[in-house]
mmCIF file of C-alpha atoms in Angstrom:
data_model
loop_
_atom_site.group_PDB
_atom_site.id
_atom_site.type_symbol
_atom_site.label_atom_id
_atom_site.label_comp_id
_atom_site.label_asym_id
_atom_site.label_seq_id
_atom_site.Cartn_x
_atom_site.Cartn_y
_atom_site.Cartn_z
ATOM 1 C CA MET A 1 -23.868 -38.191 -7.664
ATOM 2 C CA SER A 2 -25.556 -38.032 -10.882
ATOM 3 C CA ARG A 3 -24.059 -38.745 -14.042
ATOM 4 C CA ARG A 4 -25.209 -35.891 -15.765
ATOM 5 C CA LEU A 5 -24.069 -33.683 -13.001
ATOM 6 C CA VAL A 6 -20.770 -35.422 -13.250
ATOM 7 C CA LEU A 7 -20.999 -34.457 -17.317
ATOM 8 C CA ILE A 8 -21.433 -31.167 -16.277
ATOM 9 C CA LEU A 9 -18.634 -30.352 -13.746
ATOM 10 C CA SER A 10 -16.165 -32.211 -16.498
ATOM 11 C CA VAL A 11 -17.568 -29.825 -19.503
ATOM 12 C CA THR A 12 -16.952 -27.059 -16.796
ATOM 13 C CA CYS A 13 -13.462 -27.985 -15.969
ATOM 14 C CA ALA A 14 -12.817 -28.448 -19.640
ATOM 15 C CA VAL A 15 -13.600 -25.099 -20.393
ATOM 16 C CA ALA A 16 -12.135 -23.216 -17.172
ATOM 17 C CA VAL A 17 -8.655 -25.030 -18.302
ATOM 18 C CA GLY A 18 -9.282 -24.687 -21.860
ATOM 19 C CA ASN A 19 -8.887 -20.822 -21.431
ATOM 20 C CA LEU A 20 -5.554 -21.647 -20.076
ATOM 21 C CA TYR A 21 -4.146 -23.178 -23.134
ATOM 22 C CA PHE A 22 -5.578 -22.254 -25.920
ATOM 23 C CA PRO A 23 -3.182 -18.986 -26.257
ATOM 24 C CA GLN A 24 -0.480 -21.234 -26.863
ATOM 25 C CA ALA A 25 -1.689 -22.670 -30.143
ATOM 26 C CA ILE A 26 -2.244 -19.059 -31.623
ATOM 27 C CA GLY A 27 0.962 -17.270 -30.390
ATOM 28 C CA PRO A 28 2.228 -16.914 -33.679
ATOM 29 C CA LEU A 29 -0.989 -15.509 -35.212
ATOM 30 C CA ILE A 30 -1.403 -12.866 -32.117
ATOM 31 C CA ALA A 31 2.392 -11.916 -33.139
ATOM 32 C CA ALA A 32 1.210 -11.450 -36.614
ATOM 33 C CA GLY A 33 -1.812 -9.731 -36.037
ATOM 34 C CA LEU A 34 -0.761 -7.039 -33.774
ATOM 35 C CA ASP A 35 2.864 -6.418 -35.151
ATOM 36 C CA VAL A 36 5.002 -8.014 -32.879
ATOM 37 C CA PRO A 37 7.790 -10.403 -31.991
ATOM 38 C CA ALA A 38 7.463 -13.891 -31.561
ATOM 39 C CA ASP A 39 8.576 -13.663 -28.065
ATOM 40 C CA ALA A 40 6.802 -10.797 -27.125
ATOM 41 C CA ALA A 41 3.449 -12.489 -27.632
ATOM 42 C CA ALA A 42 4.305 -15.497 -25.899
ATOM 43 C CA LEU A 43 3.481 -13.340 -22.928
ATOM 44 C CA VAL A 44 -0.015 -13.449 -23.522
ATOM 45 C CA VAL A 45 0.489 -17.304 -22.344
ATOM 46 C CA THR A 46 2.778 -16.201 -19.518
ATOM 47 C CA ALA A 47 0.277 -13.271 -18.254
ATOM 48 C CA THR A 48 -2.454 -16.202 -18.142
ATOM 49 C CA GLN A 49 -0.563 -18.302 -16.286
ATOM 50 C CA ILE A 50 0.180 -15.314 -13.574
ATOM 51 C CA GLY A 51 -3.303 -14.399 -13.351
ATOM 52 C CA TYR A 52 -4.076 -17.893 -12.697
ATOM 53 C CA THR A 53 -1.865 -18.295 -9.765
ATOM 54 C CA ALA A 54 -3.085 -15.359 -8.485
ATOM 55 C CA GLY A 55 -6.669 -16.999 -8.667
ATOM 56 C CA MET A 56 -5.627 -19.886 -6.727
ATOM 57 C CA VAL A 57 -4.340 -17.565 -3.892
ATOM 58 C CA LEU A 58 -7.033 -15.181 -4.291
ATOM 59 C CA LEU A 59 -10.270 -16.947 -4.866
ATOM 60 C CA VAL A 60 -9.788 -21.091 -4.670
ATOM 61 C CA PRO A 61 -9.606 -20.483 -0.755
ATOM 62 C CA LEU A 62 -13.294 -19.219 -0.657
ATOM 63 C CA GLY A 63 -14.457 -22.490 -1.864
ATOM 64 C CA ASP A 64 -14.221 -23.515 1.759
ATOM 65 C CA ARG A 65 -16.460 -20.318 2.648
ATOM 66 C CA ILE A 66 -18.739 -19.596 0.006
ATOM 67 C CA ARG A 67 -21.680 -21.989 -1.295
ATOM 68 C CA HIS A 68 -19.868 -23.600 -4.440
ATOM 69 C CA ARG A 69 -22.488 -23.617 -6.420
ATOM 70 C CA SER A 70 -22.788 -19.338 -6.073
ATOM 71 C CA LEU A 71 -18.889 -19.170 -6.495
ATOM 72 C CA LEU A 72 -18.962 -21.059 -10.006
ATOM 73 C CA VAL A 73 -21.491 -19.016 -11.391
ATOM 74 C CA VAL A 74 -19.698 -15.729 -10.400
ATOM 75 C CA LEU A 75 -16.311 -16.735 -11.860
ATOM 76 C CA LEU A 76 -17.391 -17.974 -14.983
ATOM 77 C CA SER A 77 -19.440 -14.657 -15.607
ATOM 78 C CA LEU A 78 -16.105 -12.589 -14.908
ATOM 79 C CA THR A 79 -14.109 -15.190 -17.127
ATOM 80 C CA ALA A 80 -16.559 -14.373 -19.743
ATOM 81 C CA LEU A 81 -16.276 -11.017 -19.661
ATOM 82 C CA ALA A 82 -12.156 -10.852 -19.770
ATOM 83 C CA LEU A 83 -12.103 -13.462 -22.797
ATOM 84 C CA LEU A 84 -14.405 -10.415 -24.273
ATOM 85 C CA GLY A 85 -11.976 -8.164 -23.106
ATOM 86 C CA ALA A 86 -8.920 -9.961 -24.692
ATOM 87 C CA GLY A 87 -10.544 -11.131 -27.899
ATOM 88 C CA CYS A 88 -11.472 -6.842 -28.258
ATOM 89 C CA ALA A 89 -7.595 -6.060 -27.569
ATOM 90 C CA PRO A 90 -6.381 -3.060 -29.720
ATOM 91 C CA SER A 91 -3.129 -4.045 -29.157
ATOM 92 C CA LEU A 92 -0.695 -6.165 -26.844
ATOM 93 C CA PRO A 93 -0.479 -4.390 -23.610
ATOM 94 C CA PRO A 94 -4.442 -4.473 -23.109
ATOM 95 C CA LEU A 95 -4.061 -8.402 -24.642
ATOM 96 C CA VAL A 96 -1.931 -9.384 -21.986
ATOM 97 C CA ALA A 97 -3.740 -7.599 -18.979
ATOM 98 C CA ALA A 98 -7.263 -9.213 -20.276
ATOM 99 C CA SER A 99 -5.420 -12.292 -20.325
ATOM 100 C CA ALA A 100 -4.389 -11.762 -16.732
ATOM 101 C CA LEU A 101 -7.773 -11.356 -15.836
ATOM 102 C CA VAL A 102 -9.068 -14.546 -17.695
ATOM 103 C CA GLY A 103 -6.603 -16.534 -15.975
ATOM 104 C CA LEU A 104 -7.488 -14.721 -12.919
ATOM 105 C CA THR A 105 -11.316 -15.687 -13.020
ATOM 106 C CA THR A 106 -10.916 -18.938 -14.464
ATOM 107 C CA VAL A 107 -10.353 -20.944 -11.790
ATOM 108 C CA ALA A 108 -13.575 -23.083 -11.632
ATOM 109 C CA ALA A 109 -11.936 -26.604 -12.031
ATOM 110 C CA GLN A 110 -9.576 -25.895 -8.593
ATOM 111 C CA ILE A 111 -13.243 -25.023 -7.290
ATOM 112 C CA ILE A 112 -15.153 -28.538 -8.534
ATOM 113 C CA GLY A 113 -12.217 -30.703 -7.314
ATOM 114 C CA PRO A 114 -12.404 -30.050 -3.169
ATOM 115 C CA MET A 115 -16.129 -30.070 -3.741
ATOM 116 C CA VAL A 116 -16.664 -33.133 -5.244
ATOM 117 C CA ALA A 117 -13.858 -34.886 -3.138
ATOM 118 C CA GLY A 118 -16.193 -33.960 -0.149
ATOM 119 C CA LEU A 119 -18.940 -35.772 -2.164
ATOM 120 C CA VAL A 120 -17.682 -39.038 -2.920
ATOM 121 C CA ALA A 121 -16.466 -41.954 -0.740
ATOM 122 C CA PRO A 122 -12.845 -41.942 0.029
ATOM 123 C CA GLU A 123 -12.486 -45.399 -1.469
ATOM 124 C CA ARG A 124 -13.316 -44.034 -4.689
ATOM 125 C CA ARG A 125 -11.683 -40.759 -4.457
ATOM 126 C CA GLY A 126 -9.133 -41.185 -6.758
ATOM 127 C CA GLU A 127 -11.437 -42.377 -9.399
ATOM 128 C CA ALA A 128 -13.640 -39.491 -9.331
ATOM 129 C CA ILE A 129 -10.499 -36.709 -9.545
ATOM 130 C CA GLY A 130 -9.180 -39.081 -12.589
ATOM 131 C CA THR A 131 -12.378 -38.060 -13.959
ATOM 132 C CA LEU A 132 -12.679 -34.600 -13.509
ATOM 133 C CA LEU A 133 -9.054 -34.614 -15.191
ATOM 134 C CA SER A 134 -10.146 -36.216 -18.059
ATOM 135 C CA GLY A 135 -12.264 -33.446 -18.521
ATOM 136 C CA SER A 136 -9.878 -31.038 -17.546
ATOM 137 C CA THR A 137 -7.178 -32.948 -20.528
ATOM 138 C CA GLY A 138 -10.118 -32.973 -22.741
ATOM 139 C CA GLY A 139 -10.488 -29.475 -22.709
ATOM 140 C CA MET A 140 -6.570 -28.575 -22.543
ATOM 141 C CA LEU A 141 -6.361 -30.720 -25.854
ATOM 142 C CA LEU A 142 -9.186 -29.166 -27.637
ATOM 143 C CA ALA A 143 -8.718 -26.012 -26.656
ATOM 144 C CA ARG A 144 -5.241 -26.327 -28.753
ATOM 145 C CA THR A 145 -6.987 -27.353 -31.703
ATOM 146 C CA PHE A 146 -9.865 -25.307 -31.535
ATOM 147 C CA SER A 147 -8.065 -22.279 -31.410
ATOM 148 C CA GLY A 148 -5.315 -23.282 -33.804
ATOM 149 C CA THR A 149 -7.778 -24.513 -36.209
ATOM 150 C CA LEU A 150 -10.117 -21.386 -35.708
ATOM 151 C CA GLY A 151 -7.248 -18.909 -35.183
ATOM 152 C CA GLU A 152 -6.000 -19.695 -39.062
ATOM 153 C CA TRP A 153 -9.695 -19.693 -40.693
ATOM 154 C CA LEU A 154 -10.852 -16.411 -38.330
ATOM 155 C CA GLY A 155 -7.872 -14.707 -37.472
ATOM 156 C CA TRP A 156 -6.615 -14.586 -33.584
ATOM 157 C CA ARG A 157 -9.695 -13.011 -31.708
ATOM 158 C CA ALA A 158 -11.867 -15.608 -32.740
ATOM 159 C CA PRO A 159 -11.277 -18.296 -30.071
ATOM 160 C CA TYR A 160 -11.400 -15.416 -27.483
ATOM 161 C CA LEU A 161 -14.874 -14.211 -28.588
ATOM 162 C CA VAL A 162 -16.238 -18.064 -28.710
ATOM 163 C CA ALA A 163 -14.659 -18.714 -25.813
ATOM 164 C CA SER A 164 -16.497 -15.975 -24.178
ATOM 165 C CA VAL A 165 -19.822 -17.214 -25.255
ATOM 166 C CA VAL A 166 -19.272 -20.686 -24.139
ATOM 167 C CA ALA A 167 -18.530 -19.602 -20.492
ATOM 168 C CA LEU A 168 -21.905 -17.486 -20.453
ATOM 169 C CA VAL A 169 -23.593 -20.292 -21.231
ATOM 170 C CA LEU A 170 -21.866 -22.437 -18.415
ATOM 171 C CA ALA A 171 -22.637 -19.834 -15.671
ATOM 172 C CA VAL A 172 -26.446 -20.272 -16.473
ATOM 173 C CA VAL A 173 -25.838 -24.044 -16.315
ATOM 174 C CA THR A 174 -24.212 -24.281 -13.244
ATOM 175 C CA ALA A 175 -26.811 -21.819 -11.446
ATOM 176 C CA TYR A 176 -29.770 -24.594 -12.221
ATOM 177 C CA ALA A 177 -27.632 -28.105 -12.207
ATOM 178 C CA VAL A 178 -24.713 -27.791 -9.536
ATOM 179 C CA PRO A 179 -26.354 -28.648 -5.738
ATOM 180 C CA ALA A 180 -26.032 -26.007 -2.887
ATOM 181 C CA THR A 181 -23.649 -27.565 -0.236
ATOM 182 C CA THR A 182 -22.536 -26.203 2.999
ATOM 183 C CA PRO A 183 -19.631 -24.330 3.170
ATOM 184 C CA ALA A 184 -16.873 -26.176 5.351
ATOM 185 C CA ALA A 185 -15.494 -22.569 7.416
ATOM 186 C CA ALA A 186 -18.223 -19.936 6.593
ATOM 187 C CA ARG A 187 -17.588 -17.919 9.317
ATOM 188 C CA GLU A 188 -14.043 -17.870 9.201
ATOM 189 C CA PRO A 189 -12.719 -14.221 8.038
ATOM 190 C CA TYR A 190 -11.108 -13.792 4.503
ATOM 191 C CA ALA A 191 -7.389 -12.765 5.691
ATOM 192 C CA ARG A 192 -7.542 -15.969 7.595
ATOM 193 C CA PHE A 193 -8.545 -17.563 4.318
ATOM 194 C CA LEU A 194 -5.415 -15.696 2.723
ATOM 195 C CA THR A 195 -2.794 -17.028 4.961
ATOM 196 C CA GLU A 196 -3.668 -20.727 5.637
ATOM 197 C CA PRO A 197 -2.083 -21.907 2.731
ATOM 198 C CA LEU A 198 1.139 -21.014 4.079
ATOM 199 C CA ARG A 199 0.176 -22.368 7.555
ATOM 200 C CA LEU A 200 -0.577 -25.653 5.753
ATOM 201 C CA LEU A 201 2.374 -25.748 3.588
ATOM 202 C CA ARG A 202 5.057 -25.413 6.816
ATOM 203 C CA SER A 203 2.760 -28.214 8.914
ATOM 204 C CA GLU A 204 2.000 -30.643 6.583
ATOM 205 C CA PRO A 205 5.240 -32.672 4.740
ATOM 206 C CA GLU A 206 2.642 -34.331 2.263
ATOM 207 C CA LEU A 207 1.526 -31.116 0.889
ATOM 208 C CA ARG A 208 5.273 -29.804 0.244
ATOM 209 C CA ARG A 209 5.934 -32.923 -1.129
ATOM 210 C CA SER A 210 3.100 -32.866 -3.765
ATOM 211 C CA CYS A 211 3.838 -29.469 -4.291
ATOM 212 C CA LEU A 212 7.160 -30.194 -5.536
ATOM 213 C CA TYR A 213 6.420 -32.925 -7.913
ATOM 214 C CA GLN A 214 3.578 -31.040 -9.341
ATOM 215 C CA ALA A 215 5.785 -28.097 -9.972
ATOM 216 C CA ALA A 216 8.792 -29.643 -11.399
ATOM 217 C CA ALA A 217 6.119 -31.899 -13.669
ATOM 218 C CA PHE A 218 4.022 -28.785 -14.674
ATOM 219 C CA GLY A 219 7.060 -26.928 -15.256
ATOM 220 C CA ALA A 220 8.382 -29.143 -18.148
ATOM 221 C CA PHE A 221 5.145 -29.881 -19.317
ATOM 222 C CA SER A 222 4.553 -25.465 -19.917
ATOM 223 C CA ALA A 223 8.548 -25.201 -20.981
ATOM 224 C CA ALA A 224 7.582 -28.155 -23.707
ATOM 225 C CA TRP A 225 4.215 -26.860 -25.085
ATOM 226 C CA THR A 226 5.141 -23.008 -24.735
ATOM 227 C CA SER A 227 8.441 -23.627 -26.964
ATOM 228 C CA LEU A 228 7.208 -26.087 -29.289
ATOM 229 C CA ALA A 229 4.797 -23.346 -31.196
ATOM 230 C CA LEU A 230 8.411 -21.600 -31.767
ATOM 231 C CA LEU A 231 9.623 -24.785 -32.857
ATOM 232 C CA LEU A 232 7.177 -26.062 -35.252
ATOM 233 C CA THR A 233 6.245 -22.508 -37.220
ATOM 234 C CA GLY A 234 10.317 -22.005 -36.895
ATOM 235 C CA PRO A 235 12.710 -23.033 -39.625
ATOM 236 C CA VAL A 236 13.070 -26.514 -38.714
ATOM 237 C CA TYR A 237 9.489 -27.220 -39.685
ATOM 238 C CA TRP A 238 7.733 -24.087 -41.130
ATOM 239 C CA LEU A 239 4.341 -25.060 -39.990
ATOM 240 C CA GLY A 240 1.068 -23.179 -39.250
ATOM 241 C CA ALA A 241 -0.491 -22.669 -35.905
ATOM 242 C CA GLU A 242 -3.401 -25.397 -37.033
ATOM 243 C CA ALA A 243 -0.279 -27.860 -36.827
ATOM 244 C CA ILE A 244 0.389 -27.542 -33.281
ATOM 245 C CA GLY A 245 -3.390 -27.662 -32.670
ATOM 246 C CA LEU A 246 -3.434 -31.365 -34.698
ATOM 247 C CA LEU A 247 -0.648 -32.142 -32.286
ATOM 248 C CA ALA A 248 -2.158 -32.038 -29.554
ATOM 249 C CA LEU A 249 -4.872 -34.240 -30.051
ATOM 250 C CA VAL A 250 -2.422 -36.946 -29.783
ATOM 251 C CA GLY A 251 -2.729 -36.455 -26.037
ATOM 252 C CA GLY A 252 -6.426 -37.468 -25.839
ATOM 253 C CA VAL A 253 -5.182 -40.811 -24.995
ATOM 254 C CA THR A 254 -4.835 -39.052 -21.449
ATOM 255 C CA LEU A 255 -8.405 -38.620 -21.230
ATOM 256 C CA LEU A 256 -8.402 -42.787 -20.811
ATOM 257 C CA CYS A 257 -4.897 -43.140 -18.485
ATOM 258 C CA THR A 258 -6.237 -40.497 -15.730
ATOM 259 C CA PRO A 259 -9.101 -42.464 -14.711
ATOM 260 C CA PHE A 260 -7.481 -45.439 -14.826
ATOM 261 C CA ALA A 261 -4.287 -44.085 -12.456
ATOM 262 C CA GLY A 262 -6.963 -43.181 -10.071
ATOM 263 C CA ARG A 263 -8.489 -46.310 -9.470
ATOM 264 C CA LEU A 264 -4.359 -47.514 -9.235
ATOM 265 C CA VAL A 265 -4.198 -45.041 -6.318
ATOM 266 C CA ASP A 266 -7.575 -45.906 -4.821
ATOM 267 C CA ARG A 267 -5.332 -49.499 -4.482
ATOM 268 C CA HIS A 268 -1.633 -49.216 -4.189
ATOM 269 C CA GLY A 269 -1.576 -45.303 -2.886
ATOM 270 C CA PRO A 270 -0.449 -42.241 -4.801
ATOM 271 C CA ASP A 271 3.420 -42.805 -4.327
ATOM 272 C CA PRO A 272 3.585 -45.908 -7.029
ATOM 273 C CA VAL A 273 2.066 -43.730 -9.295
ATOM 274 C CA ASN A 274 4.293 -40.535 -8.757
ATOM 275 C CA LEU A 275 7.497 -42.652 -9.426
ATOM 276 C CA VAL A 276 6.355 -44.303 -12.566
ATOM 277 C CA SER A 277 5.032 -40.587 -13.829
ATOM 278 C CA LEU A 278 8.533 -38.722 -12.942
ATOM 279 C CA LEU A 279 10.001 -41.412 -15.033
ATOM 280 C CA GLY A 280 7.994 -40.786 -17.605
ATOM 281 C CA ILE A 281 8.702 -36.926 -18.001
ATOM 282 C CA LEU A 282 12.272 -38.059 -17.718
ATOM 283 C CA ALA A 283 12.216 -40.521 -20.671
ATOM 284 C CA SER A 284 10.049 -37.694 -22.488
ATOM 285 C CA ALA A 285 13.146 -35.429 -22.656
ATOM 286 C CA ALA A 286 14.438 -37.414 -24.638
ATOM 287 C CA VAL A 287 12.444 -38.688 -27.177
ATOM 288 C CA LEU A 288 11.423 -34.829 -27.860
ATOM 289 C CA ALA A 289 15.192 -34.213 -28.187
ATOM 290 C CA VAL A 290 15.115 -36.048 -31.826
ATOM 291 C CA GLY A 291 12.357 -33.540 -32.530
ATOM 292 C CA GLY A 292 14.900 -31.182 -32.827
ATOM 293 C CA LEU A 293 16.206 -32.518 -36.372
ATOM 294 C CA GLY A 294 13.379 -31.750 -38.282
ATOM 295 C CA GLY A 295 11.586 -34.037 -40.778
ATOM 296 C CA ALA A 296 8.999 -37.058 -40.731
ATOM 297 C CA ALA A 297 11.078 -38.385 -37.930
ATOM 298 C CA GLY A 298 11.289 -35.442 -35.713
ATOM 299 C CA LEU A 299 7.476 -34.686 -35.883
ATOM 300 C CA ALA A 300 7.302 -38.390 -35.180
ATOM 301 C CA ALA A 301 9.439 -37.837 -32.046
ATOM 302 C CA LEU A 302 7.535 -35.114 -31.339
ATOM 303 C CA THR A 303 4.390 -36.793 -31.451
ATOM 304 C CA ALA A 304 5.427 -39.642 -29.089
ATOM 305 C CA GLY A 305 7.591 -37.121 -26.847
ATOM 306 C CA THR A 306 3.975 -35.113 -26.160
ATOM 307 C CA LEU A 307 1.950 -37.995 -25.933
ATOM 308 C CA LEU A 308 4.226 -39.549 -23.319
ATOM 309 C CA LEU A 309 4.793 -36.089 -21.535
ATOM 310 C CA ASP A 310 0.861 -35.216 -21.331
ATOM 311 C CA VAL A 311 0.032 -38.793 -20.008
ATOM 312 C CA ALA A 312 2.775 -38.243 -17.250
ATOM 313 C CA MET A 313 1.898 -35.263 -16.015
ATOM 314 C CA GLN A 314 -1.836 -35.853 -15.842
ATOM 315 C CA CYS A 315 -1.308 -39.307 -13.931
ATOM 316 C CA GLY A 316 0.867 -37.474 -11.286
ATOM 317 C CA MET A 317 -1.576 -35.103 -10.954
ATOM 318 C CA VAL A 318 -4.043 -37.495 -9.772
ATOM 319 C CA ALA A 319 -1.417 -39.183 -7.215
ATOM 320 C CA ASN A 320 -0.363 -35.773 -5.984
ATOM 321 C CA GLN A 321 -4.478 -34.273 -5.606
ATOM 322 C CA SER A 322 -5.147 -37.673 -3.818
ATOM 323 C CA ARG A 323 -2.357 -37.526 -1.638
ATOM 324 C CA VAL A 324 -3.396 -33.831 -0.733
ATOM 325 C CA TYR A 325 -7.093 -34.028 -0.245
ATOM 326 C CA ALA A 326 -6.878 -37.003 2.120
ATOM 327 C CA LEU A 327 -5.161 -34.389 4.693
ATOM 328 C CA ARG A 328 -7.671 -32.125 6.187
ATOM 329 C CA PRO A 329 -10.944 -32.745 4.779
ATOM 330 C CA GLU A 330 -12.294 -29.262 6.627
ATOM 331 C CA ALA A 331 -9.665 -27.590 4.521
ATOM 332 C CA ARG A 332 -9.697 -28.857 1.167
ATOM 333 C CA SER A 333 -10.061 -25.995 -1.145
ATOM 334 C CA ARG A 334 -7.017 -23.982 1.066
ATOM 335 C CA LEU A 335 -4.883 -26.986 0.478
ATOM 336 C CA ASN A 336 -5.544 -27.416 -3.407
ATOM 337 C CA THR A 337 -4.608 -23.491 -3.288
ATOM 338 C CA ALA A 338 -1.472 -23.949 -1.808
ATOM 339 C CA TYR A 339 -0.722 -27.014 -4.146
ATOM 340 C CA MET A 340 -1.850 -25.913 -7.192
ATOM 341 C CA THR A 341 -0.403 -22.541 -6.479
ATOM 342 C CA CYS A 342 2.944 -24.152 -5.988
ATOM 343 C CA ALA A 343 2.330 -26.338 -9.189
ATOM 344 C CA TYR A 344 1.363 -22.891 -11.549
ATOM 345 C CA LEU A 345 4.220 -21.132 -10.256
ATOM 346 C CA GLY A 346 6.069 -24.080 -11.312
ATOM 347 C CA GLY A 347 4.546 -23.739 -15.023
ATOM 348 C CA THR A 348 4.626 -20.438 -15.437
ATOM 349 C CA ALA A 349 8.635 -20.764 -14.411
ATOM 350 C CA GLY A 350 8.698 -23.580 -17.034
ATOM 351 C CA SER A 351 7.154 -21.302 -19.442
ATOM 352 C CA TRP A 352 9.234 -18.396 -19.117
ATOM 353 C CA CYS A 353 12.355 -20.443 -18.989
ATOM 354 C CA GLY A 354 11.311 -22.592 -21.910
ATOM 355 C CA VAL A 355 10.776 -19.560 -24.065
ATOM 356 C CA ARG A 356 14.229 -17.909 -23.190
ATOM 357 C CA ALA A 357 16.223 -21.595 -23.461
ATOM 358 C CA HIS A 358 14.597 -21.733 -26.778
ATOM 359 C CA SER A 359 15.649 -18.291 -28.009
ATOM 360 C CA ALA A 360 18.973 -18.586 -26.611
ATOM 361 C CA PHE A 361 20.046 -22.057 -27.237
ATOM 362 C CA GLY A 362 17.282 -24.022 -29.580
ATOM 363 C CA TRP A 363 15.223 -27.067 -28.739
ATOM 364 C CA PRO A 364 18.036 -28.951 -26.904
ATOM 365 C CA ALA A 365 18.063 -26.495 -24.475
ATOM 366 C CA VAL A 366 14.663 -26.771 -23.854
ATOM 367 C CA CYS A 367 14.845 -30.932 -23.370
ATOM 368 C CA ALA A 368 17.740 -30.484 -21.039
ATOM 369 C CA LEU A 369 15.277 -28.427 -18.921
ATOM 370 C CA ILE A 370 12.501 -30.824 -18.839
ATOM 371 C CA ALA A 371 14.883 -33.279 -17.908
ATOM 372 C CA LEU A 372 16.582 -31.430 -14.931
ATOM 373 C CA LEU A 373 13.322 -30.813 -13.341
ATOM 374 C CA ALA A 374 12.130 -34.297 -13.621
ATOM 375 C CA ALA A 375 15.387 -35.251 -12.031
ATOM 376 C CA ALA A 376 15.127 -32.695 -9.819
ATOM 377 C CA ALA A 377 11.744 -34.346 -8.221
ATOM 378 C CA LEU A 378 13.192 -38.108 -8.865
ATOM 379 C CA VAL A 379 16.220 -37.347 -6.413
ATOM 380 C CA ARG A 380 13.201 -36.081 -3.927
ATOM 381 C CA HIS A 381 11.022 -39.027 -4.420
ATOM 382 C CA LEU A 382 13.943 -41.812 -4.181
ATOM 383 C CA PHE A 383 16.245 -40.282 -1.361
ATOM 384 C CA PRO A 384 13.391 -38.866 1.078
ATOM 385 C CA ARG A 385 14.724 -36.547 3.787
ATOM 386 C CA ARG A 386 13.370 -37.460 7.340
ATOM 387 C CA ARG A 387 14.021 -35.946 10.336
ATOM 388 C CA PRO A 388 15.232 -38.356 13.202
ATOM 389 C CA GLY A 389 12.751 -40.026 15.224
ATOM 390 C CA ILE A 390 9.912 -38.671 12.893
ATOM 391 C CA ARG A 391 7.910 -41.113 10.855
ATOM 392 C CA ARG A 392 5.794 -39.808 7.937
ATOM 393 C CA ARG A 393 2.197 -39.434 8.862
ATOM 394 C CA LYS A 394 -0.047 -41.881 7.656
ATOM 395 C CA GLN A 395 -2.874 -40.737 5.699
ATOM 396 C CA VAL A 396 -6.098 -41.813 6.828
ATOM 397 C CA ALA A 397 -8.987 -42.018 5.094
ATOM 398 C CA PRO A 398 -11.327 -39.085 6.302
ATOM 399 C CA ASN A 399 -14.986 -39.715 8.037
ATOM 400 C CA PRO A 400 -17.508 -38.859 5.469
ATOM 401 C CA ALA A 401 -19.220 -36.994 8.237
ATOM 402 C CA THR A 402 -16.916 -34.356 8.746
ATOM 403 C CA ALA A 403 -16.712 -33.599 4.935
ATOM 404 C CA PRO A 404 -18.990 -30.922 3.244
ATOM 405 C CA GLY A 405 -22.188 -32.685 2.022
ATOM 406 C CA LEU A 406 -25.450 -30.995 0.270
ATOM 407 C CA SER A 407 -27.790 -28.686 2.526
#
């Protein structure tokens, strides 16, 4: 793969993932602009994540059935239309509905990951996944800063309208730059694609393990960032949406960490990286708890805690995806569907529970939720359950000849 193509795919991942996260920084602006409570405006984030989960179930498996280039162009075009609808929404219900459509269609990053995994050598898969995740992380971080700053200047609608134009431009670029690929299972019926992830979850214990780890990690991540807007704009700090975006920039360190984590996975396997990432999430809960005290010390703790949480979650993602993509080369998109659906169900639940915990008991309850999720995954990692007489299946590097290649 050329560097130019990697750059284009990384930018595409950044835009697609950014669409999920930029509403987190403008929740208070949406509440003020539409004259609704802050808790109600948080439904925009939840709806986007629910739509994203549905998109992974309904659309991502098509990566094994349809040429990747055609699928990416269609999805980016639909995302642009959904963002336009959200930016023009006259009230909260239409905005929530449009946000669900944005989540449904902005799954381009989940199409790109399996595609790239089939185009690179197995011994470089972790590094390639880490590079793509760097693009996704950059989009996630810049999206919060972009929406927080632009929202303060021009209102909450501006980020949606600008994102719509960017998605449309990328649809045109990918139509010419992304190579045509051969679908791995072009003749299988669509109905089978919808049920195959469930069969894979039943038959692949390593897939189930990766799903548990990432659901817990992403649940903790979503709980923290969705509730962080309420903390910073509330009576403890009285800051604006722009401050949330600036805080998110600190997580730019993850742009460097994910490729490094990928190289570690290529050398030592995913398990050691998973262990460190789960310990990092657990430690971040303690650091973030200090942030509820307010003042300069509180802001410093929030900065350090969110940085640690972001790095740990993304490095764990590299390890988990490397493990999943190595299982069945002919079904990578369907494996990714099962994995990412579980991850984003965890994220959606974490976002919902985080807001409720903050509303009922304050920021300490959010930090306790983060620690509980990390501890649950850590217990599974340290004390795996094995049936007598059955060993964990050794991951075998797939034969490149069986992976979908360029046509």
